JSON list of C-alpha atoms in Angstrom, two decimals:
[
{"chain": "A", "resi": 1, "resn": "UNK", "atom": "CA", "xyz": [110.26, 99.94, 119.56]},
{"chain": "A", "resi": 2, "resn": "UNK", "atom": "CA", "xyz": [106.84, 101.66, 119.49]},
{"chain": "A", "resi": 3, "resn": "UNK", "atom": "CA", "xyz": [108.63, 104.92, 120.35]},
{"chain": "A", "resi": 4, "resn": "UNK", "atom": "CA", "xyz": [111.01, 104.43, 117.42]},
{"chain": "A", "resi": 5, "resn": "UNK", "atom": "CA", "xyz": [108.06, 103.82, 115.10]},
{"chain": "A", "resi": 6, "resn": "UNK", "atom": "CA", "xyz": [106.37, 107.04, 116.30]},
{"chain": "A", "resi": 7, "resn": "UNK", "atom": "CA", "xyz": [109.54, 109.08, 115.74]},
{"chain": "A", "resi": 8, "resn": "UNK", "atom": "CA", "xyz": [109.74, 107.75, 112.18]},
{"chain": "A", "resi": 9, "resn": "UNK", "atom": "CA", "xyz": [106.08, 108.67, 111.61]},
{"chain": "A", "resi": 10, "resn": "UNK", "atom": "CA", "xyz": [106.66, 112.33, 112.48]},
{"chain": "A", "resi": 11, "resn": "UNK", "atom": "CA", "xyz": [109.75, 112.64, 110.33]},
{"chain": "A", "resi": 12, "resn": "UNK", "atom": "CA", "xyz": [112.48, 112.32, 112.95]},
{"chain": "A", "resi": 13, "resn": "UNK", "atom": "CA", "xyz": [115.58, 110.21, 112.48]},
{"chain": "A", "resi": 14, "resn": "UNK", "atom": "CA", "xyz": [115.49, 106.71, 113.91]},
{"chain": "A", "resi": 15, "resn": "UNK", "atom": "CA", "xyz": [118.99, 105.69, 115.04]},
{"chain": "A", "resi": 16, "resn": "UNK", "atom": "CA", "xyz": [120.58, 102.51, 113.72]},
{"chain": "A", "resi": 17, "resn": "UNK", "atom": "CA", "xyz": [120.37, 99.80, 116.38]},
{"chain": "A", "resi": 18, "resn": "UNK", "atom": "CA", "xyz": [121.33, 96.19, 116.71]},
{"chain": "A", "resi": 19, "resn": "UNK", "atom": "CA", "xyz": [118.18, 94.25, 115.92]},
{"chain": "A", "resi": 20, "resn": "UNK", "atom": "CA", "xyz": [115.52, 96.64, 114.68]},
{"chain": "A", "resi": 21, "resn": "UNK", "atom": "CA", "xyz": [117.33, 99.17, 112.46]},
{"chain": "A", "resi": 22, "resn": "UNK", "atom": "CA", "xyz": [114.82, 101.17, 110.42]},
{"chain": "A", "resi": 23, "resn": "UNK", "atom": "CA", "xyz": [111.07, 101.79, 110.59]},
{"chain": "A", "resi": 24, "resn": "UNK", "atom": "CA", "xyz": [108.70, 103.28, 108.01]},
{"chain": "A", "resi": 25, "resn": "UNK", "atom": "CA", "xyz": [105.03, 103.94, 108.80]},
{"chain": "A", "resi": 26, "resn": "UNK", "atom": "CA", "xyz": [102.48, 104.12, 105.99]},
{"chain": "A", "resi": 27, "resn": "UNK", "atom": "CA", "xyz": [100.03, 107.00, 106.45]},
{"chain": "A", "resi": 28, "resn": "UNK", "atom": "CA", "xyz": [98.36, 106.95, 103.02]},
{"chain": "A", "resi": 29, "resn": "UNK", "atom": "CA", "xyz": [95.60, 104.46, 102.05]},
{"chain": "A", "resi": 30, "resn": "UNK", "atom": "CA", "xyz": [96.67, 104.42, 98.38]},
{"chain": "A", "resi": 31, "resn": "UNK", "atom": "CA", "xyz": [98.46, 101.25, 97.31]},
{"chain": "A", "resi": 32, "resn": "UNK", "atom": "CA", "xyz": [101.13, 100.69, 94.67]},
{"chain": "A", "resi": 33, "resn": "UNK", "atom": "CA", "xyz": [100.64, 99.48, 91.09]},
{"chain": "A", "resi": 34, "resn": "UNK", "atom": "CA", "xyz": [102.30, 96.16, 90.24]},
{"chain": "A", "resi": 35, "resn": "UNK", "atom": "CA", "xyz": [103.56, 97.01, 86.77]},
{"chain": "A", "resi": 36, "resn": "UNK", "atom": "CA", "xyz": [107.37, 96.74, 86.97]},
{"chain": "A", "resi": 37, "resn": "UNK", "atom": "CA", "xyz": [107.76, 100.52, 87.24]},
{"chain": "A", "resi": 38, "resn": "UNK", "atom": "CA", "xyz": [108.56, 102.42, 90.45]},
{"chain": "A", "resi": 39, "resn": "UNK", "atom": "CA", "xyz": [106.76, 105.68, 89.76]},
{"chain": "A", "resi": 40, "resn": "UNK", "atom": "CA", "xyz": [107.42, 108.96, 91.62]},
{"chain": "A", "resi": 41, "resn": "UNK", "atom": "CA", "xyz": [105.73, 108.86, 95.02]},
{"chain": "A", "resi": 42, "resn": "UNK", "atom": "CA", "xyz": [104.40, 105.33, 94.53]},
{"chain": "A", "resi": 43, "resn": "UNK", "atom": "CA", "xyz": [106.10, 104.04, 97.68]},
{"chain": "A", "resi": 44, "resn": "UNK", "atom": "CA", "xyz": [105.49, 106.92, 100.07]},
{"chain": "A", "resi": 45, "resn": "UNK", "atom": "CA", "xyz": [106.39, 110.61, 99.68]},
{"chain": "A", "resi": 46, "resn": "UNK", "atom": "CA", "xyz": [109.42, 110.77, 97.40]},
{"chain": "A", "resi": 47, "resn": "UNK", "atom": "CA", "xyz": [109.44, 106.94, 97.50]},
{"chain": "A", "resi": 48, "resn": "UNK", "atom": "CA", "xyz": [110.74, 107.27, 101.05]},
{"chain": "A", "resi": 49, "resn": "UNK", "atom": "CA", "xyz": [109.30, 103.95, 102.24]},
{"chain": "A", "resi": 50, "resn": "UNK", "atom": "CA", "xyz": [112.60, 102.43, 101.16]},
{"chain": "A", "resi": 51, "resn": "UNK", "atom": "CA", "xyz": [115.43, 100.46, 102.72]},
{"chain": "A", "resi": 52, "resn": "UNK", "atom": "CA", "xyz": [119.09, 100.03, 101.67]},
{"chain": "A", "resi": 53, "resn": "UNK", "atom": "CA", "xyz": [121.66, 97.38, 102.49]},
{"chain": "A", "resi": 54, "resn": "UNK", "atom": "CA", "xyz": [125.30, 96.40, 102.68]},
{"chain": "A", "resi": 55, "resn": "UNK", "atom": "CA", "xyz": [127.83, 93.89, 101.34]},
{"chain": "A", "resi": 56, "resn": "UNK", "atom": "CA", "xyz": [128.95, 93.18, 97.79]},
{"chain": "A", "resi": 57, "resn": "UNK", "atom": "CA", "xyz": [130.12, 89.57, 97.76]},
{"chain": "A", "resi": 58, "resn": "UNK", "atom": "CA", "xyz": [127.88, 88.62, 94.82]},
{"chain": "A", "resi": 59, "resn": "UNK", "atom": "CA", "xyz": [128.31, 91.96, 93.01]},
{"chain": "A", "resi": 60, "resn": "UNK", "atom": "CA", "xyz": [126.03, 94.18, 95.11]},
{"chain": "A", "resi": 61, "resn": "UNK", "atom": "CA", "xyz": [122.62, 93.09, 93.80]},
{"chain": "A", "resi": 62, "resn": "UNK", "atom": "CA", "xyz": [121.16, 93.26, 97.32]},
{"chain": "A", "resi": 63, "resn": "UNK", "atom": "CA", "xyz": [123.91, 95.17, 99.12]},
{"chain": "A", "resi": 64, "resn": "UNK", "atom": "CA", "xyz": [123.60, 98.09, 96.70]},
{"chain": "A", "resi": 65, "resn": "UNK", "atom": "CA", "xyz": [119.91, 97.48, 96.03]},
{"chain": "A", "resi": 66, "resn": "UNK", "atom": "CA", "xyz": [116.79, 99.09, 97.48]},
{"chain": "A", "resi": 67, "resn": "UNK", "atom": "CA", "xyz": [113.64, 97.47, 98.83]},
{"chain": "A", "resi": 68, "resn": "UNK", "atom": "CA", "xyz": [110.39, 99.47, 98.87]},
{"chain": "A", "resi": 69, "resn": "UNK", "atom": "CA", "xyz": [107.13, 98.76, 100.70]},
{"chain": "A", "resi": 70, "resn": "UNK", "atom": "CA", "xyz": [103.62, 100.21, 100.52]},
{"chain": "A", "resi": 71, "resn": "UNK", "atom": "CA", "xyz": [100.18, 99.11, 101.66]},
{"chain": "A", "resi": 72, "resn": "UNK", "atom": "CA", "xyz": [96.47, 99.73, 101.31]},
{"chain": "A", "resi": 73, "resn": "UNK", "atom": "CA", "xyz": [93.54, 98.21, 103.18]},
{"chain": "A", "resi": 74, "resn": "UNK", "atom": "CA", "xyz": [94.04, 94.82, 101.52]},
{"chain": "A", "resi": 75, "resn": "UNK", "atom": "CA", "xyz": [97.62, 94.31, 100.31]},
{"chain": "A", "resi": 76, "resn": "UNK", "atom": "CA", "xyz": [101.28, 94.69, 101.19]},
{"chain": "A", "resi": 77, "resn": "UNK", "atom": "CA", "xyz": [103.24, 95.83, 98.12]},
{"chain": "A", "resi": 78, "resn": "UNK", "atom": "CA", "xyz": [106.95, 95.01, 97.86]},
{"chain": "A", "resi": 79, "resn": "UNK", "atom": "CA", "xyz": [109.28, 96.37, 95.17]},
{"chain": "A", "resi": 80, "resn": "UNK", "atom": "CA", "xyz": [112.96, 95.65, 94.66]},
{"chain": "A", "resi": 81, "resn": "UNK", "atom": "CA", "xyz": [115.40, 97.74, 92.64]},
{"chain": "A", "resi": 82, "resn": "UNK", "atom": "CA", "xyz": [118.57, 95.65, 92.28]},
{"chain": "A", "resi": 83, "resn": "UNK", "atom": "CA", "xyz": [122.04, 97.15, 92.59]},
{"chain": "A", "resi": 84, "resn": "UNK", "atom": "CA", "xyz": [123.39, 94.73, 89.94]},
{"chain": "A", "resi": 85, "resn": "UNK", "atom": "CA", "xyz": [122.16, 91.85, 87.79]},
{"chain": "A", "resi": 86, "resn": "UNK", "atom": "CA", "xyz": [119.83, 89.37, 89.51]},
{"chain": "A", "resi": 87, "resn": "UNK", "atom": "CA", "xyz": [121.78, 86.15, 88.93]},
{"chain": "A", "resi": 88, "resn": "UNK", "atom": "CA", "xyz": [120.83, 84.52, 92.24]},
{"chain": "A", "resi": 89, "resn": "UNK", "atom": "CA", "xyz": [117.95, 84.47, 94.73]},
{"chain": "A", "resi": 90, "resn": "UNK", "atom": "CA", "xyz": [116.84, 87.68, 96.45]},
{"chain": "A", "resi": 91, "resn": "UNK", "atom": "CA", "xyz": [115.43, 86.15, 99.62]},
{"chain": "A", "resi": 92, "resn": "UNK", "atom": "CA", "xyz": [112.99, 88.23, 101.70]},
{"chain": "A", "resi": 93, "resn": "UNK", "atom": "CA", "xyz": [112.18, 86.85, 105.14]},
{"chain": "A", "resi": 94, "resn": "UNK", "atom": "CA", "xyz": [108.92, 88.23, 106.61]},
{"chain": "A", "resi": 95, "resn": "UNK", "atom": "CA", "xyz": [107.90, 88.21, 110.27]},
{"chain": "A", "resi": 96, "resn": "UNK", "atom": "CA", "xyz": [104.22, 89.19, 110.30]},
{"chain": "A", "resi": 97, "resn": "UNK", "atom": "CA", "xyz": [102.48, 87.34, 113.17]},
{"chain": "A", "resi": 98, "resn": "UNK", "atom": "CA", "xyz": [103.07, 85.60, 116.48]},
{"chain": "A", "resi": 99, "resn": "UNK", "atom": "CA", "xyz": [105.31, 82.54, 116.40]},
{"chain": "A", "resi": 100, "resn": "UNK", "atom": "CA", "xyz": [107.65, 81.81, 113.53]},
{"chain": "A", "resi": 101, "resn": "UNK", "atom": "CA", "xyz": [110.78, 79.81, 112.83]},
{"chain": "A", "resi": 102, "resn": "UNK", "atom": "CA", "xyz": [114.55, 80.01, 113.02]},
{"chain": "A", "resi": 103, "resn": "UNK", "atom": "CA", "xyz": [117.00, 78.79, 110.42]},
{"chain": "A", "resi": 104, "resn": "UNK", "atom": "CA", "xyz": [117.63, 75.74, 112.62]},
{"chain": "A", "resi": 105, "resn": "UNK", "atom": "CA", "xyz": [113.94, 74.71, 112.42]},
{"chain": "A", "resi": 106, "resn": "UNK", "atom": "CA", "xyz": [113.81, 74.31, 108.64]},
{"chain": "A", "resi": 107, "resn": "UNK", "atom": "CA", "xyz": [115.65, 72.62, 105.78]},
{"chain": "A", "resi": 108, "resn": "UNK", "atom": "CA", "xyz": [113.60, 72.20, 102.60]},
{"chain": "A", "resi": 109, "resn": "UNK", "atom": "CA", "xyz": [115.91, 71.10, 99.77]},
{"chain": "A", "resi": 110, "resn": "UNK", "atom": "CA", "xyz": [113.26, 70.41, 97.11]},
{"chain": "A", "resi": 111, "resn": "UNK", "atom": "CA", "xyz": [114.46, 73.38, 94.99]},
{"chain": "A", "resi": 112, "resn": "UNK", "atom": "CA", "xyz": [116.61, 76.50, 95.23]},
{"chain": "A", "resi": 113, "resn": "UNK", "atom": "CA", "xyz": [113.82, 78.82, 96.36]},
{"chain": "A", "resi": 114, "resn": "UNK", "atom": "CA", "xyz": [112.75, 76.49, 99.15]},
{"chain": "A", "resi": 115, "resn": "UNK", "atom": "CA", "xyz": [116.38, 75.96, 100.15]},
{"chain": "A", "resi": 116, "resn": "UNK", "atom": "CA", "xyz": [117.01, 79.70, 100.34]},
{"chain": "A", "resi": 117, "resn": "UNK", "atom": "CA", "xyz": [114.04, 80.64, 102.54]},
{"chain": "A", "resi": 118, "resn": "UNK", "atom": "CA", "xyz": [114.34, 77.60, 104.81]},
{"chain": "A", "resi": 119, "resn": "UNK", "atom": "CA", "xyz": [118.10, 77.49, 105.36]},
{"chain": "A", "resi": 120, "resn": "UNK", "atom": "CA", "xyz": [119.79, 80.51, 103.73]},
{"chain": "A", "resi": 121, "resn": "UNK", "atom": "CA", "xyz": [123.49, 79.50, 103.75]},
{"chain": "A", "resi": 122, "resn": "UNK", "atom": "CA", "xyz": [123.16, 75.77, 103.17]},
{"chain": "A", "resi": 123, "resn": "UNK", "atom": "CA", "xyz": [125.28, 74.17, 105.91]},
{"chain": "A", "resi": 124, "resn": "UNK", "atom": "CA", "xyz": [125.02, 76.90, 108.57]},
{"chain": "A", "resi": 125, "resn": "UNK", "atom": "CA", "xyz": [122.30, 77.71, 111.05]},
{"chain": "A", "resi": 126, "resn": "UNK", "atom": "CA", "xyz": [122.32, 81.45, 110.32]},
{"chain": "A", "resi": 127, "resn": "UNK", "atom": "CA", "xyz": [121.46, 83.29, 113.56]},
{"chain": "A", "resi": 128, "resn": "UNK", "atom": "CA", "xyz": [118.61, 85.83, 113.59]},
{"chain": "A", "resi": 129, "resn": "UNK", "atom": "CA", "xyz": [117.92, 88.53, 116.16]},
{"chain": "A", "resi": 130, "resn": "UNK", "atom": "CA", "xyz": [115.96, 86.86, 119.01]},
{"chain": "A", "resi": 131, "resn": "UNK", "atom": "CA", "xyz": [113.01, 89.21, 118.39]},
{"chain": "A", "resi": 132, "resn": "UNK", "atom": "CA", "xyz": [112.78, 88.16, 114.73]},
{"chain": "A", "resi": 133, "resn": "UNK", "atom": "CA", "xyz": [110.98, 84.91, 113.85]},
{"chain": "A", "resi": 134, "resn": "UNK", "atom": "CA", "xyz": [109.92, 84.80, 110.18]},
{"chain": "A", "resi": 135, "resn": "UNK", "atom": "CA", "xyz": [106.62, 83.30, 109.04]},
{"chain": "A", "resi": 136, "resn": "UNK", "atom": "CA", "xyz": [106.95, 83.68, 105.24]},
{"chain": "A", "resi": 137, "resn": "UNK", "atom": "CA", "xyz": [109.71, 83.68, 102.64]},
{"chain": "A", "resi": 138, "resn": "UNK", "atom": "CA", "xyz": [109.51, 85.52, 99.30]},
{"chain": "A", "resi": 139, "resn": "UNK", "atom": "CA", "xyz": [112.07, 84.92, 96.55]},
{"chain": "A", "resi": 140, "resn": "UNK", "atom": "CA", "xyz": [112.79, 87.20, 93.58]},
{"chain": "A", "resi": 141, "resn": "UNK", "atom": "CA", "xyz": [114.87, 85.58, 90.82]},
{"chain": "A", "resi": 142, "resn": "UNK", "atom": "CA", "xyz": [115.48, 85.90, 87.09]},
{"chain": "A", "resi": 143, "resn": "UNK", "atom": "CA", "xyz": [112.68, 83.38, 86.50]},
{"chain": "A", "resi": 144, "resn": "UNK", "atom": "CA", "xyz": [110.05, 85.24, 88.55]},
{"chain": "A", "resi": 145, "resn": "UNK", "atom": "CA", "xyz": [108.80, 85.33, 92.15]},
{"chain": "A", "resi": 146, "resn": "UNK", "atom": "CA", "xyz": [107.65, 82.65, 94.59]},
{"chain": "A", "resi": 147, "resn": "UNK", "atom": "CA", "xyz": [106.07, 82.92, 98.05]},
{"chain": "A", "resi": 148, "resn": "UNK", "atom": "CA", "xyz": [106.18, 80.24, 100.76]},
{"chain": "A", "resi": 149, "resn": "UNK", "atom": "CA", "xyz": [104.65, 79.94, 104.21]},
{"chain": "A", "resi": 150, "resn": "UNK", "atom": "CA", "xyz": [107.36, 78.64, 106.53]},
{"chain": "A", "resi": 151, "resn": "UNK", "atom": "CA", "xyz": [106.94, 75.39, 108.47]},
{"chain": "A", "resi": 152, "resn": "UNK", "atom": "CA", "xyz": [109.33, 73.37, 110.60]},
{"chain": "A", "resi": 153, "resn": "UNK", "atom": "CA", "xyz": [110.81, 70.21, 109.10]},
{"chain": "A", "resi": 154, "resn": "UNK", "atom": "CA", "xyz": [113.55, 68.61, 107.05]},
{"chain": "A", "resi": 155, "resn": "UNK", "atom": "CA", "xyz": [111.57, 66.72, 104.41]},
{"chain": "A", "resi": 156, "resn": "UNK", "atom": "CA", "xyz": [111.91, 68.06, 100.84]},
{"chain": "A", "resi": 157, "resn": "UNK", "atom": "CA", "xyz": [108.79, 70.08, 100.02]},
{"chain": "A", "resi": 158, "resn": "UNK", "atom": "CA", "xyz": [107.72, 70.68, 103.63]},
{"chain": "A", "resi": 159, "resn": "UNK", "atom": "CA", "xyz": [107.23, 74.45, 103.17]},
{"chain": "A", "resi": 160, "resn": "UNK", "atom": "CA", "xyz": [103.73, 75.53, 102.14]},
{"chain": "A", "resi": 161, "resn": "UNK", "atom": "CA", "xyz": [103.71, 76.85, 98.57]},
{"chain": "A", "resi": 162, "resn": "UNK", "atom": "CA", "xyz": [101.46, 79.92, 98.26]},
{"chain": "A", "resi": 163, "resn": "UNK", "atom": "CA", "xyz": [102.07, 81.68, 94.93]},
{"chain": "A", "resi": 164, "resn": "UNK", "atom": "CA", "xyz": [104.25, 81.85, 91.83]},
{"chain": "A", "resi": 165, "resn": "UNK", "atom": "CA", "xyz": [104.57, 84.70, 89.34]},
{"chain": "A", "resi": 166, "resn": "UNK", "atom": "CA", "xyz": [106.65, 84.05, 86.24]},
{"chain": "A", "resi": 167, "resn": "UNK", "atom": "CA", "xyz": [107.41, 87.67, 85.37]},
{"chain": "A", "resi": 168, "resn": "UNK", "atom": "CA", "xyz": [111.12, 88.46, 85.43]},
{"chain": "A", "resi": 169, "resn": "UNK", "atom": "CA", "xyz": [110.63, 92.20, 84.85]},
{"chain": "A", "resi": 170, "resn": "UNK", "atom": "CA", "xyz": [112.86, 94.57, 86.84]},
{"chain": "A", "resi": 171, "resn": "UNK", "atom": "CA", "xyz": [112.41, 96.40, 89.06]},
{"chain": "A", "resi": 172, "resn": "UNK", "atom": "CA", "xyz": [110.32, 93.64, 90.62]},
{"chain": "A", "resi": 173, "resn": "UNK", "atom": "CA", "xyz": [106.97, 94.42, 92.21]},
{"chain": "A", "resi": 174, "resn": "UNK", "atom": "CA", "xyz": [104.78, 92.00, 94.13]},
{"chain": "A", "resi": 175, "resn": "UNK", "atom": "CA", "xyz": [101.54, 92.18, 96.16]},
{"chain": "A", "resi": 176, "resn": "UNK", "atom": "CA", "xyz": [100.59, 89.92, 99.07]},
{"chain": "A", "resi": 177, "resn": "UNK", "atom": "CA", "xyz": [97.16, 89.96, 100.73]},
{"chain": "A", "resi": 178, "resn": "UNK", "atom": "CA", "xyz": [97.41, 91.25, 104.30]},
{"chain": "A", "resi": 179, "resn": "UNK", "atom": "CA", "xyz": [94.96, 88.50, 105.27]},
{"chain": "A", "resi": 180, "resn": "UNK", "atom": "CA", "xyz": [97.46, 85.90, 104.06]},
{"chain": "A", "resi": 181, "resn": "UNK", "atom": "CA", "xyz": [100.20, 87.45, 106.19]},
{"chain": "A", "resi": 182, "resn": "UNK", "atom": "CA", "xyz": [97.95, 87.82, 109.23]},
{"chain": "A", "resi": 183, "resn": "UNK", "atom": "CA", "xyz": [98.58, 91.59, 109.44]},
{"chain": "A", "resi": 184, "resn": "UNK", "atom": "CA", "xyz": [95.82, 93.81, 110.78]},
{"chain": "A", "resi": 185, "resn": "UNK", "atom": "CA", "xyz": [95.46, 97.51, 109.84]},
{"chain": "A", "resi": 186, "resn": "UNK", "atom": "CA", "xyz": [98.27, 99.42, 111.51]},
{"chain": "A", "resi": 187, "resn": "UNK", "atom": "CA", "xyz": [100.22, 96.18, 112.07]},
{"chain": "A", "resi": 188, "resn": "UNK", "atom": "CA", "xyz": [103.94, 95.68, 111.58]},
{"chain": "A", "resi": 189, "resn": "UNK", "atom": "CA", "xyz": [105.86, 93.69, 108.98]},
{"chain": "A", "resi": 190, "resn": "UNK", "atom": "CA", "xyz": [109.43, 92.95, 110.10]},
{"chain": "A", "resi": 191, "resn": "UNK", "atom": "CA", "xyz": [111.86, 91.71, 107.46]},
{"chain": "A", "resi": 192, "resn": "UNK", "atom": "CA", "xyz": [115.39, 91.26, 106.21]},
{"chain": "A", "resi": 193, "resn": "UNK", "atom": "CA", "xyz": [116.74, 90.42, 102.76]},
{"chain": "A", "resi": 194, "resn": "UNK", "atom": "CA", "xyz": [119.49, 87.92, 101.95]},
{"chain": "A", "resi": 195, "resn": "UNK", "atom": "CA", "xyz": [121.10, 86.98, 98.64]},
{"chain": "A", "resi": 196, "resn": "UNK", "atom": "CA", "xyz": [121.64, 83.26, 98.12]},
{"chain": "A", "resi": 197, "resn": "UNK", "atom": "CA", "xyz": [122.73, 81.11, 95.16]},
{"chain": "A", "resi": 198, "resn": "UNK", "atom": "CA", "xyz": [120.35, 78.42, 93.92]},
{"chain": "A", "resi": 199, "resn": "UNK", "atom": "CA", "xyz": [122.80, 75.84, 95.31]},
{"chain": "A", "resi": 200, "resn": "UNK", "atom": "CA", "xyz": [122.55, 77.34, 98.81]},
{"chain": "A", "resi": 201, "resn": "UNK", "atom": "CA", "xyz": [125.92, 79.11, 98.63]},
{"chain": "A", "resi": 202, "resn": "UNK", "atom": "CA", "xyz": [125.41, 82.26, 100.72]},
{"chain": "A", "resi": 203, "resn": "UNK", "atom": "CA", "xyz": [126.61, 85.81, 100.00]},
{"chain": "A", "resi": 204, "resn": "UNK", "atom": "CA", "xyz": [127.62, 88.50, 102.50]},
{"chain": "A", "resi": 205, "resn": "UNK", "atom": "CA", "xyz": [124.90, 90.86, 101.21]},
{"chain": "A", "resi": 206, "resn": "UNK", "atom": "CA", "xyz": [121.85, 91.93, 103.19]},
{"chain": "A", "resi": 207, "resn": "UNK", "atom": "CA", "xyz": [119.12, 94.51, 103.73]},
{"chain": "A", "resi": 208, "resn": "UNK", "atom": "CA", "xyz": [119.52, 96.05, 106.27]},
{"chain": "A", "resi": 209, "resn": "UNK", "atom": "CA", "xyz": [123.28, 96.25, 106.58]},
{"chain": "A", "resi": 210, "resn": "UNK", "atom": "CA", "xyz": [124.82, 94.03, 109.24]},
{"chain": "A", "resi": 211, "resn": "UNK", "atom": "CA", "xyz": [128.53, 94.60, 109.74]},
{"chain": "A", "resi": 212, "resn": "UNK", "atom": "CA", "xyz": [129.59, 91.12, 110.95]},
{"chain": "A", "resi": 213, "resn": "UNK", "atom": "CA", "xyz": [128.06, 89.64, 107.80]},
{"chain": "A", "resi": 214, "resn": "UNK", "atom": "CA", "xyz": [128.76, 92.40, 105.26]},
{"chain": "A", "resi": 215, "resn": "UNK", "atom": "CA", "xyz": [132.42, 92.92, 106.16]},
{"chain": "A", "resi": 216, "resn": "UNK", "atom": "CA", "xyz": [133.33, 89.24, 106.08]},
{"chain": "A", "resi": 217, "resn": "UNK", "atom": "CA", "xyz": [133.72, 86.69, 103.32]},
{"chain": "A", "resi": 218, "resn": "UNK", "atom": "CA", "xyz": [130.68, 85.09, 101.72]},
{"chain": "A", "resi": 219, "resn": "UNK", "atom": "CA", "xyz": [129.35, 82.39, 104.11]},
{"chain": "A", "resi": 220, "resn": "UNK", "atom": "CA", "xyz": [129.29, 80.00, 101.15]},
{"chain": "A", "resi": 221, "resn": "UNK", "atom": "CA", "xyz": [128.60, 76.44, 102.26]},
{"chain": "A", "resi": 222, "resn": "UNK", "atom": "CA", "xyz": [130.39, 76.99, 105.57]},
{"chain": "A", "resi": 223, "resn": "UNK", "atom": "CA", "xyz": [129.28, 75.46, 108.86]},
{"chain": "A", "resi": 224, "resn": "UNK", "atom": "CA", "xyz": [129.35, 78.86, 110.58]},
{"chain": "A", "resi": 225, "resn": "UNK", "atom": "CA", "xyz": [127.82, 82.19, 109.62]},
{"chain": "A", "resi": 226, "resn": "UNK", "atom": "CA", "xyz": [127.51, 85.66, 111.14]},
{"chain": "A", "resi": 227, "resn": "UNK", "atom": "CA", "xyz": [123.81, 85.36, 110.34]},
{"chain": "A", "resi": 228, "resn": "UNK", "atom": "CA", "xyz": [121.33, 88.21, 110.03]},
{"chain": "A", "resi": 229, "resn": "UNK", "atom": "CA", "xyz": [121.34, 90.14, 113.29]},
{"chain": "A", "resi": 230, "resn": "UNK", "atom": "CA", "xyz": [119.43, 93.19, 112.02]},
{"chain": "A", "resi": 231, "resn": "UNK", "atom": "CA", "xyz": [115.98, 93.65, 110.54]},
{"chain": "A", "resi": 232, "resn": "UNK", "atom": "CA", "xyz": [113.70, 96.47, 109.36]},
{"chain": "A", "resi": 233, "resn": "UNK", "atom": "CA", "xyz": [110.05, 97.27, 110.02]},
{"chain": "A", "resi": 234, "resn": "UNK", "atom": "CA", "xyz": [107.19, 98.53, 107.87]},
{"chain": "A", "resi": 235, "resn": "UNK", "atom": "CA", "xyz": [103.91, 99.50, 109.55]},
{"chain": "A", "resi": 236, "resn": "UNK", "atom": "CA", "xyz": [100.95, 99.11, 107.21]},
{"chain": "A", "resi": 237, "resn": "UNK", "atom": "CA", "xyz": [98.32, 101.78, 106.81]},
{"chain": "A", "resi": 238, "resn": "UNK", "atom": "CA", "xyz": [95.86, 101.89, 109.74]},
{"chain": "A", "resi": 239, "resn": "UNK", "atom": "CA", "xyz": [92.09, 102.23, 109.62]},
{"chain": "A", "resi": 240, "resn": "UNK", "atom": "CA", "xyz": [91.10, 105.61, 108.09]},
{"chain": "A", "resi": 241, "resn": "UNK", "atom": "CA", "xyz": [90.21, 107.23, 111.44]},
{"chain": "A", "resi": 242, "resn": "UNK", "atom": "CA", "xyz": [93.51, 106.12, 112.99]},
{"chain": "A", "resi": 243, "resn": "UNK", "atom": "CA", "xyz": [95.46, 107.37, 109.97]},
{"chain": "A", "resi": 244, "resn": "UNK", "atom": "CA", "xyz": [93.80, 110.79, 110.25]},
{"chain": "A", "resi": 245, "resn": "UNK", "atom": "CA", "xyz": [94.64, 111.02, 113.96]},
{"chain": "A", "resi": 246, "resn": "UNK", "atom": "CA", "xyz": [98.29, 110.18, 113.24]},
{"chain": "A", "resi": 247, "resn": "UNK", "atom": "CA", "xyz": [98.54, 112.88, 110.60]},
{"chain": "A", "resi": 248, "resn": "UNK", "atom": "CA", "xyz": [96.93, 115.47, 112.92]},
{"chain": "A", "resi": 249, "resn": "UNK", "atom": "CA", "xyz": [99.38, 114.66, 115.72]},
{"chain": "A", "resi": 250, "resn": "UNK", "atom": "CA", "xyz": [102.33, 114.85, 113.34]},
{"chain": "A", "resi": 251, "resn": "UNK", "atom": "CA", "xyz": [101.11, 118.22, 112.01]},
{"chain": "A", "resi": 252, "resn": "UNK", "atom": "CA", "xyz": [100.74, 119.67, 115.49]},
{"chain": "A", "resi": 253, "resn": "UNK", "atom": "CA", "xyz": [104.24, 118.64, 116.48]},
{"chain": "A", "resi": 254, "resn": "UNK", "atom": "CA", "xyz": [105.74, 120.14, 113.32]},
{"chain": "A", "resi": 255, "resn": "UNK", "atom": "CA", "xyz": [103.93, 123.46, 113.90]},
{"chain": "A", "resi": 256, "resn": "UNK", "atom": "CA", "xyz": [105.28, 123.63, 117.46]}
]
């Protein structure tokens, strides 16, 4: 996986794989501006720190949408440009540190946002790739954004509430302290995006695309689900000296 990340850093194509699908590496220390506008070059050169999806069971909000990431020394910036109206819960699962939880470990039914990040499709234990164990769940909805730290349990309210932002502006932009996520300079953020109704009824949409999910019916309230077998990676900006070394190496390879 480190080799795949290096190939992405020097501008070579990273092949689509089961599990880790796409990697972007941030080489610029400049962060994004959380103002509801995705400006030219705000999320990497040509806004290339971006990720697309698949599926259209709820109209393509996530499946036809685009997620962007950027970082600076202190924050991870996440932006989402929906592919259709945001009528349900854009659910971003973040794996940022050692440990983490599976769908089977959690079931917080205190509200729709908690239900989505703790159990995705309500009655199913949605499988994840074995290398992916999320630590945080971020929800974008028409009413704003909410961030939870994941914990195991079944009691309503067992997830740790971290932050709420009531802005419903689109495209949505959000900043999370790297210290909160436990990500060091040059560290990786692995993630996937699901699209879930407030009731827990699951859609077949995801970022990244995952054929067994995207090509089937919406999981709904079913007892079985194809789950989310793929995920993406974003590598946050390293310390300034490391970033300079990476750019020098990339430049030498291009000249050759």
